Amino acid sequence: MDFLTPEQLPAAARLLTAGQVVAVPTPRWYMLCARAADPAATNAVFRAKQRPSAKPLLLLLDSPATVEALFDMSVDARLLADGLWPGDLALRLPRKPDAKTIAAVGSPALVGCPDGILGRLVALAGEPLAAAVCSISTLAVGERDHPALTAAQVAAFARTTGAGIAAVVDDGICPYGRHMTIVDCPAGAAARLEREGTVHARAVEAALTPPGGPHVG
């Protein structure tokens, strides 16, 4: 496994294009990333995490416009995207009927537009990425299995699991150690906070309250 600096993100993007898995830091923890449209690469993520294929991966896209081209975004979903993307918010969205299904992320899919190093990597890749926390899945987790907060912990995860991670982008220690916030946004219905994480519930509420008017569901 290679150790890359944030300045070497283009090399990480080339590895993704070649069908490899890379680990990338976020303020929360390191994430395993692969091309969403590459079944072999996404299956490698499932195997490394001992994660059942019935538990889909996170889909990462470069902009709200790209999201809207693929998914049915309600009024609430658009408000959340306008107020909190790019960032640590994931929206659960139904796919448009004419959009190609990506097996690894399912439908409705959990969709994010990340910022920071991960967001830059998505832009460099030029296509959707699938991602998951660099840790054993919760269904198989042991007492000592925790999400990787350092590149050294990513390397230890790779050695233990035989994950075959091609490279890790080392940007030091991830300080938060918390999940993304998830909001379920069904078509034609009000958004529902599914899980609070690094984005506070009050921030979600504020995004859903348009300036000068009441909340629109």
PDB file of C-alpha atoms in Angstrom:
ATOM      1  CA  MET A   1       0.000   0.000   0.000  1.00  0.00           C
ATOM      2  CA  ASP A   2       1.358   3.404  -0.988  1.00  0.00           C
ATOM      3  CA  PHE A   3       1.211   6.456   1.256  1.00  0.00           C
ATOM      4  CA  LEU A   4       0.287   9.607  -0.655  1.00  0.00           C
ATOM      5  CA  THR A   5       0.137  13.237   0.399  1.00  0.00           C
ATOM      6  CA  PRO A   6      -2.910  15.437  -0.310  1.00  0.00           C
ATOM      7  CA  GLU A   7      -0.856  17.022  -3.101  1.00  0.00           C
ATOM      8  CA  GLN A   8      -0.743  13.597  -4.769  1.00  0.00           C
ATOM      9  CA  LEU A   9      -4.525  13.292  -5.136  1.00  0.00           C
ATOM     10  CA  PRO A  10      -4.236  12.999  -8.947  1.00  0.00           C
ATOM     11  CA  ALA A  11      -2.296   9.763  -8.381  1.00  0.00           C
ATOM     12  CA  ALA A  12      -5.100   8.502  -6.122  1.00  0.00           C
ATOM     13  CA  ALA A  13      -7.642   9.358  -8.831  1.00  0.00           C
ATOM     14  CA  ARG A  14      -5.628   7.383 -11.380  1.00  0.00           C
ATOM     15  CA  LEU A  15      -5.646   4.367  -9.070  1.00  0.00           C
ATOM     16  CA  LEU A  16      -9.429   4.597  -8.810  1.00  0.00           C
ATOM     17  CA  THR A  17      -9.720   4.746 -12.595  1.00  0.00           C
ATOM     18  CA  ALA A  18      -7.591   1.596 -12.755  1.00  0.00           C
ATOM     19  CA  GLY A  19     -10.083  -0.237 -10.532  1.00  0.00           C
ATOM     20  CA  GLN A  20      -8.198   0.051  -7.256  1.00  0.00           C
ATOM     21  CA  VAL A  21      -9.450   0.923  -3.761  1.00  0.00           C
ATOM     22  CA  VAL A  22      -7.977   3.944  -1.997  1.00  0.00           C
ATOM     23  CA  ALA A  23      -8.416   5.302   1.528  1.00  0.00           C
ATOM     24  CA  VAL A  24      -9.054   9.011   1.973  1.00  0.00           C
ATOM     25  CA  PRO A  25      -9.219  11.180   5.127  1.00  0.00           C
ATOM     26  CA  THR A  26     -12.213  13.232   6.200  1.00  0.00           C
ATOM     27  CA  PRO A  27     -12.713  15.217   9.421  1.00  0.00           C
ATOM     28  CA  ARG A  28     -14.684  12.174  10.631  1.00  0.00           C
ATOM     29  CA  TRP A  29     -12.367   9.256   9.725  1.00  0.00           C
ATOM     30  CA  TYR A  30     -10.725   7.561   6.767  1.00  0.00           C
ATOM     31  CA  MET A  31     -13.024   6.283   4.029  1.00  0.00           C
ATOM     32  CA  LEU A  32     -12.508   3.460   1.539  1.00  0.00           C
ATOM     33  CA  CYS A  33     -13.341   4.622  -1.998  1.00  0.00           C
ATOM     34  CA  ALA A  34     -13.848   2.881  -5.320  1.00  0.00           C
ATOM     35  CA  ARG A  35     -15.456   3.612  -8.683  1.00  0.00           C
ATOM     36  CA  ALA A  36     -19.182   3.166  -8.100  1.00  0.00           C
ATOM     37  CA  ALA A  37     -19.686   1.665 -11.573  1.00  0.00           C
ATOM     38  CA  ASP A  38     -16.931  -0.951 -11.120  1.00  0.00           C
ATOM     39  CA  PRO A  39     -18.424  -4.106  -9.507  1.00  0.00           C
ATOM     40  CA  ALA A  40     -15.002  -5.666  -8.890  1.00  0.00           C
ATOM     41  CA  ALA A  41     -13.787  -2.576  -7.043  1.00  0.00           C
ATOM     42  CA  THR A  42     -16.935  -2.128  -4.948  1.00  0.00           C
ATOM     43  CA  ASN A  43     -16.959  -5.857  -4.144  1.00  0.00           C
ATOM     44  CA  ALA A  44     -13.428  -5.427  -2.796  1.00  0.00           C
ATOM     45  CA  VAL A  45     -14.774  -2.820  -0.370  1.00  0.00           C
ATOM     46  CA  PHE A  46     -17.565  -5.161   0.746  1.00  0.00           C
ATOM     47  CA  ARG A  47     -15.066  -7.998   1.293  1.00  0.00           C
ATOM     48  CA  ALA A  48     -12.577  -5.850   3.187  1.00  0.00           C
ATOM     49  CA  LYS A  49     -15.268  -4.630   5.558  1.00  0.00           C
ATOM     50  CA  GLN A  50     -16.959  -8.060   5.860  1.00  0.00           C
ATOM     51  CA  ARG A  51     -20.066  -6.158   4.915  1.00  0.00           C
ATOM     52  CA  PRO A  52     -23.132  -7.860   3.418  1.00  0.00           C
ATOM     53  CA  SER A  53     -23.968  -6.741  -0.106  1.00  0.00           C
ATOM     54  CA  ALA A  54     -27.507  -6.020   1.120  1.00  0.00           C
ATOM     55  CA  LYS A  55     -26.056  -3.061   3.067  1.00  0.00           C
ATOM     56  CA  PRO A  56     -25.273  -0.567   0.256  1.00  0.00           C
ATOM     57  CA  LEU A  57     -22.316   1.786   0.089  1.00  0.00           C
ATOM     58  CA  LEU A  58     -22.412   5.589   0.180  1.00  0.00           C
ATOM     59  CA  LEU A  59     -22.552   7.258  -3.238  1.00  0.00           C
ATOM     60  CA  LEU A  60     -20.360  10.339  -3.620  1.00  0.00           C
ATOM     61  CA  LEU A  61     -21.093  12.900  -6.342  1.00  0.00           C
ATOM     62  CA  ASP A  62     -19.401  16.153  -7.277  1.00  0.00           C
ATOM     63  CA  SER A  63     -22.332  18.604  -7.129  1.00  0.00           C
ATOM     64  CA  PRO A  64     -26.044  18.999  -6.378  1.00  0.00           C
ATOM     65  CA  ALA A  65     -26.617  19.366 -10.125  1.00  0.00           C
ATOM     66  CA  THR A  66     -25.183  15.896 -10.710  1.00  0.00           C
ATOM     67  CA  VAL A  67     -27.337  14.532  -7.895  1.00  0.00           C
ATOM     68  CA  GLU A  68     -30.478  16.077  -9.374  1.00  0.00           C
ATOM     69  CA  ALA A  69     -29.748  14.515 -12.763  1.00  0.00           C
ATOM     70  CA  LEU A  70     -29.852  11.043 -11.207  1.00  0.00           C
ATOM     71  CA  PHE A  71     -32.222  11.319  -8.257  1.00  0.00           C
ATOM     72  CA  ASP A  72     -35.701  12.591  -7.479  1.00  0.00           C
ATOM     73  CA  MET A  73     -35.046  15.535  -5.171  1.00  0.00           C
ATOM     74  CA  SER A  74     -37.955  16.851  -3.148  1.00  0.00           C
ATOM     75  CA  VAL A  75     -38.303  20.489  -2.084  1.00  0.00           C
ATOM     76  CA  ASP A  76     -36.731  19.551   1.245  1.00  0.00           C
ATOM     77  CA  ALA A  77     -33.837  17.766  -0.439  1.00  0.00           C
ATOM     78  CA  ARG A  78     -33.060  20.860  -2.490  1.00  0.00           C
ATOM     79  CA  LEU A  79     -33.135  23.068   0.599  1.00  0.00           C
ATOM     80  CA  LEU A  80     -30.729  20.735   2.391  1.00  0.00           C
ATOM     81  CA  ALA A  81     -28.422  20.598  -0.611  1.00  0.00           C
ATOM     82  CA  ASP A  82     -28.435  24.391  -0.950  1.00  0.00           C
ATOM     83  CA  GLY A  83     -27.720  24.917   2.737  1.00  0.00           C
ATOM     84  CA  LEU A  84     -25.394  22.088   3.702  1.00  0.00           C
ATOM     85  CA  TRP A  85     -23.566  20.774   0.626  1.00  0.00           C
ATOM     86  CA  PRO A  86     -20.701  20.286   0.175  1.00  0.00           C
ATOM     87  CA  GLY A  87     -20.218  18.803   3.614  1.00  0.00           C
ATOM     88  CA  ASP A  88     -20.864  15.939   6.009  1.00  0.00           C
ATOM     89  CA  LEU A  89     -24.557  15.487   5.185  1.00  0.00           C
ATOM     90  CA  ALA A  90     -25.908  12.427   3.342  1.00  0.00           C
ATOM     91  CA  LEU A  91     -29.383  12.379   1.811  1.00  0.00           C
ATOM     92  CA  ARG A  92     -31.344   9.193   1.229  1.00  0.00           C
ATOM     93  CA  LEU A  93     -32.852   9.734  -2.215  1.00  0.00           C
ATOM     94  CA  PRO A  94     -35.000   7.728  -4.665  1.00  0.00           C
ATOM     95  CA  ARG A  95     -33.402   7.213  -8.060  1.00  0.00           C
ATOM     96  CA  LYS A  96     -35.138   8.590 -11.132  1.00  0.00           C
ATOM     97  CA  PRO A  97     -36.846   5.838 -13.160  1.00  0.00           C
ATOM     98  CA  ASP A  98     -34.656   6.446 -16.214  1.00  0.00           C
ATOM     99  CA  ALA A  99     -31.365   6.621 -14.279  1.00  0.00           C
ATOM    100  CA  LYS A 100     -29.008   3.667 -14.434  1.00  0.00           C
ATOM    101  CA  THR A 101     -29.022   1.594 -11.256  1.00  0.00           C
ATOM    102  CA  ILE A 102     -25.697   1.094  -9.471  1.00  0.00           C
ATOM    103  CA  ALA A 103     -25.920  -2.175  -7.563  1.00  0.00           C
ATOM    104  CA  ALA A 104     -23.400  -1.237  -4.868  1.00  0.00           C
ATOM    105  CA  VAL A 105     -25.410   1.778  -3.700  1.00  0.00           C
ATOM    106  CA  GLY A 106     -28.992   0.540  -4.158  1.00  0.00           C
ATOM    107  CA  SER A 107     -32.147   2.625  -4.352  1.00  0.00           C
ATOM    108  CA  PRO A 108     -33.100   4.692  -2.517  1.00  0.00           C
ATOM    109  CA  ALA A 109     -29.417   5.534  -2.279  1.00  0.00           C
ATOM    110  CA  LEU A 110     -27.437   7.302   0.383  1.00  0.00           C
ATOM    111  CA  VAL A 111     -25.870  10.248  -1.463  1.00  0.00           C
ATOM    112  CA  GLY A 112     -23.274  12.786  -0.429  1.00  0.00           C
ATOM    113  CA  CYS A 113     -21.447  15.769  -1.921  1.00  0.00           C
ATOM    114  CA  PRO A 114     -18.312  15.905   0.224  1.00  0.00           C
ATOM    115  CA  ASP A 115     -15.952  18.768   0.822  1.00  0.00           C
ATOM    116  CA  GLY A 116     -12.265  18.729   1.698  1.00  0.00           C
ATOM    117  CA  ILE A 117      -9.854  16.124   0.342  1.00  0.00           C
ATOM    118  CA  LEU A 118     -12.638  13.641  -0.370  1.00  0.00           C
ATOM    119  CA  GLY A 119     -14.550  16.215  -2.385  1.00  0.00           C
ATOM    120  CA  ARG A 120     -11.436  17.050  -4.379  1.00  0.00           C
ATOM    121  CA  LEU A 121     -10.914  13.375  -5.140  1.00  0.00           C
ATOM    122  CA  VAL A 122     -14.480  12.981  -6.412  1.00  0.00           C
ATOM    123  CA  ALA A 123     -13.922  15.945  -8.733  1.00  0.00           C
ATOM    124  CA  LEU A 124     -10.612  14.545  -9.973  1.00  0.00           C
ATOM    125  CA  ALA A 125     -12.124  11.117 -10.562  1.00  0.00           C
ATOM    126  CA  GLY A 126     -14.750  12.701 -12.809  1.00  0.00           C
ATOM    127  CA  GLU A 127     -17.350  10.046 -11.996  1.00  0.00           C
ATOM    128  CA  PRO A 128     -19.392   8.758  -9.044  1.00  0.00           C
ATOM    129  CA  LEU A 129     -17.493   7.032  -6.258  1.00  0.00           C
ATOM    130  CA  ALA A 130     -18.745   4.502  -3.734  1.00  0.00           C
ATOM    131  CA  ALA A 131     -17.418   4.777  -0.207  1.00  0.00           C
ATOM    132  CA  ALA A 132     -17.548   3.267   3.263  1.00  0.00           C
ATOM    133  CA  VAL A 133     -15.811   3.815   6.586  1.00  0.00           C
ATOM    134  CA  CYS A 134     -12.417   2.122   6.871  1.00  0.00           C
ATOM    135  CA  SER A 135     -13.466  -0.411   9.497  1.00  0.00           C
ATOM    136  CA  ILE A 136     -15.032  -3.823   9.879  1.00  0.00           C
ATOM    137  CA  SER A 137     -18.781  -3.695   9.276  1.00  0.00           C
ATOM    138  CA  THR A 138     -20.963  -3.380  12.360  1.00  0.00           C
ATOM    139  CA  LEU A 139     -22.356  -6.870  11.744  1.00  0.00           C
ATOM    140  CA  ALA A 140     -18.912  -8.419  12.243  1.00  0.00           C
ATOM    141  CA  VAL A 141     -17.220  -5.839  14.455  1.00  0.00           C
ATOM    142  CA  GLY A 142     -15.215  -6.860  17.522  1.00  0.00           C
ATOM    143  CA  GLU A 143     -14.383  -4.874  20.636  1.00  0.00           C
ATOM    144  CA  ARG A 144     -11.075  -3.681  19.156  1.00  0.00           C
ATOM    145  CA  ASP A 145     -12.387  -2.857  15.682  1.00  0.00           C
ATOM    146  CA  HIS A 146     -12.749   0.903  15.301  1.00  0.00           C
ATOM    147  CA  PRO A 147     -12.864   3.229  12.284  1.00  0.00           C
ATOM    148  CA  ALA A 148      -9.395   4.308  11.174  1.00  0.00           C
ATOM    149  CA  LEU A 149      -8.474   7.809  12.344  1.00  0.00           C
ATOM    150  CA  THR A 150      -4.890   7.751  11.011  1.00  0.00           C
ATOM    151  CA  ALA A 151      -3.106   6.439   7.939  1.00  0.00           C
ATOM    152  CA  ALA A 152      -1.248   3.989  10.194  1.00  0.00           C
ATOM    153  CA  GLN A 153      -4.595   2.576  11.330  1.00  0.00           C
ATOM    154  CA  VAL A 154      -5.627   2.219   7.671  1.00  0.00           C
ATOM    155  CA  ALA A 155      -2.441   0.221   7.084  1.00  0.00           C
ATOM    156  CA  ALA A 156      -3.208  -1.968  10.105  1.00  0.00           C
ATOM    157  CA  PHE A 157      -6.740  -2.552   8.783  1.00  0.00           C
ATOM    158  CA  ALA A 158      -5.302  -3.549   5.395  1.00  0.00           C
ATOM    159  CA  ARG A 159      -2.867  -6.001   6.982  1.00  0.00           C
ATOM    160  CA  THR A 160      -5.535  -7.563   9.196  1.00  0.00           C
ATOM    161  CA  THR A 161      -8.213  -7.906   6.536  1.00  0.00           C
ATOM    162  CA  GLY A 162      -6.126  -8.376   3.384  1.00  0.00           C
ATOM    163  CA  ALA A 163      -8.133  -5.489   1.989  1.00  0.00           C
ATOM    164  CA  GLY A 164      -5.815  -4.813  -0.941  1.00  0.00           C
ATOM    165  CA  ILE A 165      -5.970  -1.039  -0.512  1.00  0.00           C
ATOM    166  CA  ALA A 166      -3.748   0.448  -3.209  1.00  0.00           C
ATOM    167  CA  ALA A 167      -2.988   3.708  -1.415  1.00  0.00           C
ATOM    168  CA  VAL A 168      -3.941   5.911   1.507  1.00  0.00           C
ATOM    169  CA  VAL A 169      -3.904   9.699   1.335  1.00  0.00           C
ATOM    170  CA  ASP A 170      -2.241  10.670   4.609  1.00  0.00           C
ATOM    171  CA  ASP A 171      -3.467  13.956   6.089  1.00  0.00           C
ATOM    172  CA  GLY A 172      -2.803  13.218   9.735  1.00  0.00           C
ATOM    173  CA  ILE A 173      -5.387  12.498  12.426  1.00  0.00           C
ATOM    174  CA  CYS A 174      -9.126  12.714  11.721  1.00  0.00           C
ATOM    175  CA  PRO A 175     -10.433  14.634  14.749  1.00  0.00           C
ATOM    176  CA  TYR A 176     -14.184  13.961  14.932  1.00  0.00           C
ATOM    177  CA  GLY A 177     -14.623  10.178  14.976  1.00  0.00           C
ATOM    178  CA  ARG A 178     -18.337  10.483  14.177  1.00  0.00           C
ATOM    179  CA  HIS A 179     -20.692   9.393  11.396  1.00  0.00           C
ATOM    180  CA  MET A 180     -22.198  11.637   8.745  1.00  0.00           C
ATOM    181  CA  THR A 181     -25.662  12.982   9.415  1.00  0.00           C
ATOM    182  CA  ILE A 182     -28.328  11.218   7.334  1.00  0.00           C
ATOM    183  CA  VAL A 183     -31.653  12.723   6.272  1.00  0.00           C
ATOM    184  CA  ASP A 184     -34.260  10.618   4.490  1.00  0.00           C
ATOM    185  CA  CYS A 185     -35.831  12.611   1.633  1.00  0.00           C
ATOM    186  CA  PRO A 186     -38.650  10.589   0.033  1.00  0.00           C
ATOM    187  CA  ALA A 187     -40.266  11.988  -3.086  1.00  0.00           C
ATOM    188  CA  GLY A 188     -43.275  14.187  -2.332  1.00  0.00           C
ATOM    189  CA  ALA A 189     -42.904  13.923   1.447  1.00  0.00           C
ATOM    190  CA  ALA A 190     -41.237  15.833   4.264  1.00  0.00           C
ATOM    191  CA  ALA A 191     -37.610  15.098   5.068  1.00  0.00           C
ATOM    192  CA  ARG A 192     -36.879  13.063   8.205  1.00  0.00           C
ATOM    193  CA  LEU A 193     -33.685  13.109  10.252  1.00  0.00           C
ATOM    194  CA  GLU A 194     -32.542   9.491  10.178  1.00  0.00           C
ATOM    195  CA  ARG A 195     -29.267   9.827  12.087  1.00  0.00           C
ATOM    196  CA  GLU A 196     -27.566  12.829  13.635  1.00  0.00           C
ATOM    197  CA  GLY A 197     -23.802  12.963  13.177  1.00  0.00           C
ATOM    198  CA  THR A 198     -21.309  15.712  12.479  1.00  0.00           C
ATOM    199  CA  VAL A 199     -24.032  17.990  11.085  1.00  0.00           C
ATOM    200  CA  HIS A 200     -26.183  19.101  14.030  1.00  0.00           C
ATOM    201  CA  ALA A 201     -29.942  18.508  13.972  1.00  0.00           C
ATOM    202  CA  ARG A 202     -30.464  22.252  14.425  1.00  0.00           C
ATOM    203  CA  ALA A 203     -28.425  22.886  11.284  1.00  0.00           C
ATOM    204  CA  VAL A 204     -30.707  20.502   9.392  1.00  0.00           C
ATOM    205  CA  GLU A 205     -33.731  22.336  10.802  1.00  0.00           C
ATOM    206  CA  ALA A 206     -32.248  25.693   9.786  1.00  0.00           C
ATOM    207  CA  ALA A 207     -31.620  24.482   6.230  1.00  0.00           C
ATOM    208  CA  LEU A 208     -35.226  23.317   5.988  1.00  0.00           C
ATOM    209  CA  THR A 209     -36.510  26.735   7.003  1.00  0.00           C
ATOM    210  CA  PRO A 210     -36.321  29.090   3.997  1.00  0.00           C
ATOM    211  CA  PRO A 211     -35.420  32.707   4.812  1.00  0.00           C
ATOM    212  CA  GLY A 212     -38.535  34.784   5.395  1.00  0.00           C
ATOM    213  CA  GLY A 213     -40.930  31.862   5.371  1.00  0.00           C
ATOM    214  CA  PRO A 214     -42.060  28.714   7.177  1.00  0.00           C
ATOM    215  CA  HIS A 215     -40.737  25.249   6.500  1.00  0.00           C
ATOM    216  CA  VAL A 216     -41.899  23.769   3.221  1.00  0.00           C
ATOM    217  CA  GLY A 217     -42.362  19.977   3.231  1.00  0.00           C
TER     218      GLY A 217
END
